[in-house]
Coordinates of N, CA, C and O in Angstrom, one line a residue:
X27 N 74.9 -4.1 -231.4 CA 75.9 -4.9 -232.1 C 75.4 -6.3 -232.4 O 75.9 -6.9 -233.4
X28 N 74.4 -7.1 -231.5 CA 74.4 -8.3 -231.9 C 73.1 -8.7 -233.0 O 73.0 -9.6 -233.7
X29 N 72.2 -7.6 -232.8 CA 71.0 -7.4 -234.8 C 72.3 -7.2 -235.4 O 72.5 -8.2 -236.1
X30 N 73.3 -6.5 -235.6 CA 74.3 -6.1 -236.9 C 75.2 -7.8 -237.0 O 75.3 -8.3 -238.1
X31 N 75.7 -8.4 -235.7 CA 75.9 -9.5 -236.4 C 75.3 -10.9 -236.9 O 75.8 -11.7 -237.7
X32 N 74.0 -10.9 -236.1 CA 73.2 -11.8 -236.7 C 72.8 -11.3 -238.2 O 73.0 -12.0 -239.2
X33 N 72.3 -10.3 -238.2 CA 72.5 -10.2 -239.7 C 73.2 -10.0 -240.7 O 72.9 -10.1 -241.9
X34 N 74.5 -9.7 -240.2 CA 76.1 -9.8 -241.5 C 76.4 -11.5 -241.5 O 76.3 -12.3 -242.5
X35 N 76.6 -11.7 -240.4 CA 77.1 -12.7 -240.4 C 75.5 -14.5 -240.9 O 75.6 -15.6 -241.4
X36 N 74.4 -13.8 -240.5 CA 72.9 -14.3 -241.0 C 72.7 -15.8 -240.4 O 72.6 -17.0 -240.8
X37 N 72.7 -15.0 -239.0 CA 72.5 -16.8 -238.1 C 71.3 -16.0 -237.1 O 71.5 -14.8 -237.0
X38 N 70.3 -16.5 -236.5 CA 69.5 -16.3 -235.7 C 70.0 -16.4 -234.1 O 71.0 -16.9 -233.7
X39 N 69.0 -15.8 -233.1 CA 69.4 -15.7 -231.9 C 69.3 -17.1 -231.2 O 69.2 -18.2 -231.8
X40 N 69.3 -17.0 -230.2 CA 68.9 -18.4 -229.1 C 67.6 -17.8 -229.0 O 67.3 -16.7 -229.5
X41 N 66.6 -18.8 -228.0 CA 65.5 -17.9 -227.6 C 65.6 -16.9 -226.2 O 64.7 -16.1 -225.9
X42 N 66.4 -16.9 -225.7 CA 67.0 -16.4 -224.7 C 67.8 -14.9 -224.6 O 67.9 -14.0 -223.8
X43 N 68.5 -15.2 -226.0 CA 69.2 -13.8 -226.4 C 67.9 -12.8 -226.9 O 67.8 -11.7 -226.6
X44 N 66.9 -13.4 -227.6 CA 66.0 -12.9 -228.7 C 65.0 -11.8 -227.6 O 64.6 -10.6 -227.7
X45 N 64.8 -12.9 -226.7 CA 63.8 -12.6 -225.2 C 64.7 -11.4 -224.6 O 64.2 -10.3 -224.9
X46 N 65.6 -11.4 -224.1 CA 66.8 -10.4 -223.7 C 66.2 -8.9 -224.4 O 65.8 -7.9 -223.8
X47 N 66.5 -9.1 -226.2 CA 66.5 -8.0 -226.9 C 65.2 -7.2 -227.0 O 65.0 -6.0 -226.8
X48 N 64.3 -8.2 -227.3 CA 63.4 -7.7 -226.9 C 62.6 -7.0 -226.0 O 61.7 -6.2 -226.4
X49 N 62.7 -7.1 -225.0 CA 62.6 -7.0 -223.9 C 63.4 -5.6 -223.0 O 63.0 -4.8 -222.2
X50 N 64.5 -5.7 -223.6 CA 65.8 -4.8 -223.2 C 66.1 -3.9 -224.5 O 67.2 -4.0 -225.0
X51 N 65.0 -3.0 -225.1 CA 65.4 -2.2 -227.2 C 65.6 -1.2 -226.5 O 65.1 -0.4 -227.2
X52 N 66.0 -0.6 -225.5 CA 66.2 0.8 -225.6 C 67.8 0.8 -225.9 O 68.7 0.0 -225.8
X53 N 67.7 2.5 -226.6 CA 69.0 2.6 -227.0 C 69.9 3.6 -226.4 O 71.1 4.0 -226.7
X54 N 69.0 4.2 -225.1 CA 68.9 5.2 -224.3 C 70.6 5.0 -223.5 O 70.9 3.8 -223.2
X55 N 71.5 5.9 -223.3 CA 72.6 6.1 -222.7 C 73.9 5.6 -224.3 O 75.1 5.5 -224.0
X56 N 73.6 5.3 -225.7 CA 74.5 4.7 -226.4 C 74.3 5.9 -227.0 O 73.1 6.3 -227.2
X57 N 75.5 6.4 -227.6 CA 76.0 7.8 -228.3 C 75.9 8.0 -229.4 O 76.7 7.3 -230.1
X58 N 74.9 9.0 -230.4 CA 74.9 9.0 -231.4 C 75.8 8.5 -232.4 O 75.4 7.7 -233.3
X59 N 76.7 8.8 -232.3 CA 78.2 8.2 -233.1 C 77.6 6.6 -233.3 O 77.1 6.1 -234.3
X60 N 77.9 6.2 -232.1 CA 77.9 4.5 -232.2 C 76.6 4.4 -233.0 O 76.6 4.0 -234.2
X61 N 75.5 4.8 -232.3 CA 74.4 4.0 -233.3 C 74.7 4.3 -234.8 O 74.8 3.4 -235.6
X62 N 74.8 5.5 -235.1 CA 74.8 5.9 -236.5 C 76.3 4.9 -237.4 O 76.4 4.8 -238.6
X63 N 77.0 4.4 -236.4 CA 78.2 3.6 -237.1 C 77.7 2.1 -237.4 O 77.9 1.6 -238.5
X64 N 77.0 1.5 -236.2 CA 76.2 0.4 -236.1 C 75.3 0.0 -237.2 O 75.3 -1.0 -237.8
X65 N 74.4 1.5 -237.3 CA 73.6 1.1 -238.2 C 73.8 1.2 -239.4 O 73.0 0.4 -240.0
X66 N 74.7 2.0 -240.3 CA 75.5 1.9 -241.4 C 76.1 0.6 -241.4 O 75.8 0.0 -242.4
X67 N 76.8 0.1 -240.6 CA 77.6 -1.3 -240.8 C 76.2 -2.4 -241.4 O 76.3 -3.4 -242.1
X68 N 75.1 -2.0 -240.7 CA 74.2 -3.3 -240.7 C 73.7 -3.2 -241.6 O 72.8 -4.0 -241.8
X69 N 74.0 -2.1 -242.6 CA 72.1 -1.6 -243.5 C 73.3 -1.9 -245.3 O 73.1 -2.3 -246.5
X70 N 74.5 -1.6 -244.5 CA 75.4 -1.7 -245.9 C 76.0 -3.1 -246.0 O 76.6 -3.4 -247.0
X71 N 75.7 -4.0 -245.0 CA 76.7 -5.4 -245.1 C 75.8 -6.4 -244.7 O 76.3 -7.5 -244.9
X72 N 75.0 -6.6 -244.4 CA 73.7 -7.4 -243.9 C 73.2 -8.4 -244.9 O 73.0 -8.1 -246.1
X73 N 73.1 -9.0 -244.6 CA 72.4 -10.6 -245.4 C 71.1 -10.7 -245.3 O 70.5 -11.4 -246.1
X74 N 70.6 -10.2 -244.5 CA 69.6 -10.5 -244.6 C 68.6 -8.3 -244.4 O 69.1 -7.2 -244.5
X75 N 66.9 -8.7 -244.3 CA 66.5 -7.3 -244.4 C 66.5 -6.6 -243.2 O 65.5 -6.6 -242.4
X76 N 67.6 -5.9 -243.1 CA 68.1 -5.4 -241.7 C 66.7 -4.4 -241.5 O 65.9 -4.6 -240.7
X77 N 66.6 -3.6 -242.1 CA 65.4 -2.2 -241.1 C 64.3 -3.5 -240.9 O 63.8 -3.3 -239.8
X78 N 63.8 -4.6 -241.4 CA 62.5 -5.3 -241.1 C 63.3 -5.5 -239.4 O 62.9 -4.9 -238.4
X79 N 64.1 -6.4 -239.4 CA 64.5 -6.6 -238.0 C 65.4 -5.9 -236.8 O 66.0 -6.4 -235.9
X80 N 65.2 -4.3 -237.3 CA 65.7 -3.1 -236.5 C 63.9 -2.9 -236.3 O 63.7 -2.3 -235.2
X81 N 63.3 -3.1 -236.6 CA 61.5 -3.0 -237.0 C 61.0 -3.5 -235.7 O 60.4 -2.9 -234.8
X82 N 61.3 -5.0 -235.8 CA 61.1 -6.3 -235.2 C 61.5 -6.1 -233.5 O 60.7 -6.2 -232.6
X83 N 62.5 -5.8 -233.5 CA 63.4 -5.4 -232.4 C 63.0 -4.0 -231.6 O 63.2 -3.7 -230.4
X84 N 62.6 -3.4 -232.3 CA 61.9 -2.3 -231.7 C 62.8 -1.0 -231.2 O 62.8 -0.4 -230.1
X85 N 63.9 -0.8 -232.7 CA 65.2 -0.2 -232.9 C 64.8 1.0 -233.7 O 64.9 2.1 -233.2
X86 N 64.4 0.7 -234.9 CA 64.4 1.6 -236.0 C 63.7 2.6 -235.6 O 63.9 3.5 -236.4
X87 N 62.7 3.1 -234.5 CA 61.6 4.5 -234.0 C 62.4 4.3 -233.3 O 61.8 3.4 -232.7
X88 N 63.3 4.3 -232.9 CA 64.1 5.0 -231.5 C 64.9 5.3 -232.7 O 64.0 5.6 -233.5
X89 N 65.8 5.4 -233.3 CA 67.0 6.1 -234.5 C 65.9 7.0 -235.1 O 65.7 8.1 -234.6
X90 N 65.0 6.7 -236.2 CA 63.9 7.3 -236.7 C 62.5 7.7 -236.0 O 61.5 7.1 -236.3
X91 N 62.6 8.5 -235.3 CA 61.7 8.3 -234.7 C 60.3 8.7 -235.5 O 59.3 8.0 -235.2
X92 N 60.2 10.1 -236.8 CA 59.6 10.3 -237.3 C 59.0 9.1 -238.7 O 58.0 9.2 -239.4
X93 N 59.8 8.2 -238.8 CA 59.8 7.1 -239.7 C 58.3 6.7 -239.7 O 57.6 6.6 -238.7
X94 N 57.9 6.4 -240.8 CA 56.4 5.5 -241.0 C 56.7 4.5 -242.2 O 56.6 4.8 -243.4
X95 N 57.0 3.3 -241.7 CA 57.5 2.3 -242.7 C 56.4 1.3 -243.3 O 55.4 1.3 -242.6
X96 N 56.3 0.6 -244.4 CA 55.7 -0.6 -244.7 C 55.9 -1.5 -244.6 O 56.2 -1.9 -245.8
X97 N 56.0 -2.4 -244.0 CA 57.2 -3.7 -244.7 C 56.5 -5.3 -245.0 O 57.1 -6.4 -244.9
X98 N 54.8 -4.8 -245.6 CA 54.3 -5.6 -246.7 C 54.5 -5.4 -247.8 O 53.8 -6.0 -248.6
X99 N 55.6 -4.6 -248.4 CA 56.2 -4.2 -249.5 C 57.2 -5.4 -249.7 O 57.8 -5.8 -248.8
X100 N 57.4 -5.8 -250.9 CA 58.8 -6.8 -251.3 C 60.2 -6.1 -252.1 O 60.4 -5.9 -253.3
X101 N 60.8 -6.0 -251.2 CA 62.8 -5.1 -251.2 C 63.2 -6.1 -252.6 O 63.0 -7.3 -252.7
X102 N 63.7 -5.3 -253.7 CA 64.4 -5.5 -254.4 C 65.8 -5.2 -254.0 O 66.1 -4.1 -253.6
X103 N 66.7 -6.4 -254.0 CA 67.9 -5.6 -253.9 C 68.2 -5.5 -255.3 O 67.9 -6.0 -256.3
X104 N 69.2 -4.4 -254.8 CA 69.8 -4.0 -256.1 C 70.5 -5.0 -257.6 O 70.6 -4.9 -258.9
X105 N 71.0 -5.9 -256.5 CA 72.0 -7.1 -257.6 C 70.8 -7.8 -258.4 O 70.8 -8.6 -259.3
X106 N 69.6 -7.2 -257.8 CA 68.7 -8.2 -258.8 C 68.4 -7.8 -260.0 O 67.8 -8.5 -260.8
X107 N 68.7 -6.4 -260.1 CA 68.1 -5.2 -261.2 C 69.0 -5.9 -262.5 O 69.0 -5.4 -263.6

């Protein structure tokens, strides 16, 4: 919950929270439900590029585990088209 609001709401961590997350990415004991709700809220309302920092965090291979991403690629969003 707190990658979904740093990025809806698009304010950064303390270094302390950041250290925390890092440190503490497992997603082990939280219910498929939740994450799959979590991560929809973050991927559809997000300000900023949510899988780079589900990436960063060391989130997105625990949800995806089979995933092989790039993310030296540049995201068009859509409103830009």
């Amino acid at each position: 919950r707190a990658l979904r609001f740093s990025c809806i709401l698009d304010f950064d961590f303390s270094y302390e929270v950041e250290k925390a997350l890092l440190q503490n990415s497992s997603l082990e004991g939280i219910s498929c439900e939740r994450i799959i709700d979590e991560f929809t809220k973050l991927v559809t309302k997000s300000k900023r590029n949510s899988i780079q920092e589900l990436h960063r965090f060391g989130f997105i291979h625990q949800i995806f585990p089979n995933l092989q991403i790039n993310l030296d690629i540049n995201l068009v969003h859509q409103n830009d088209l």
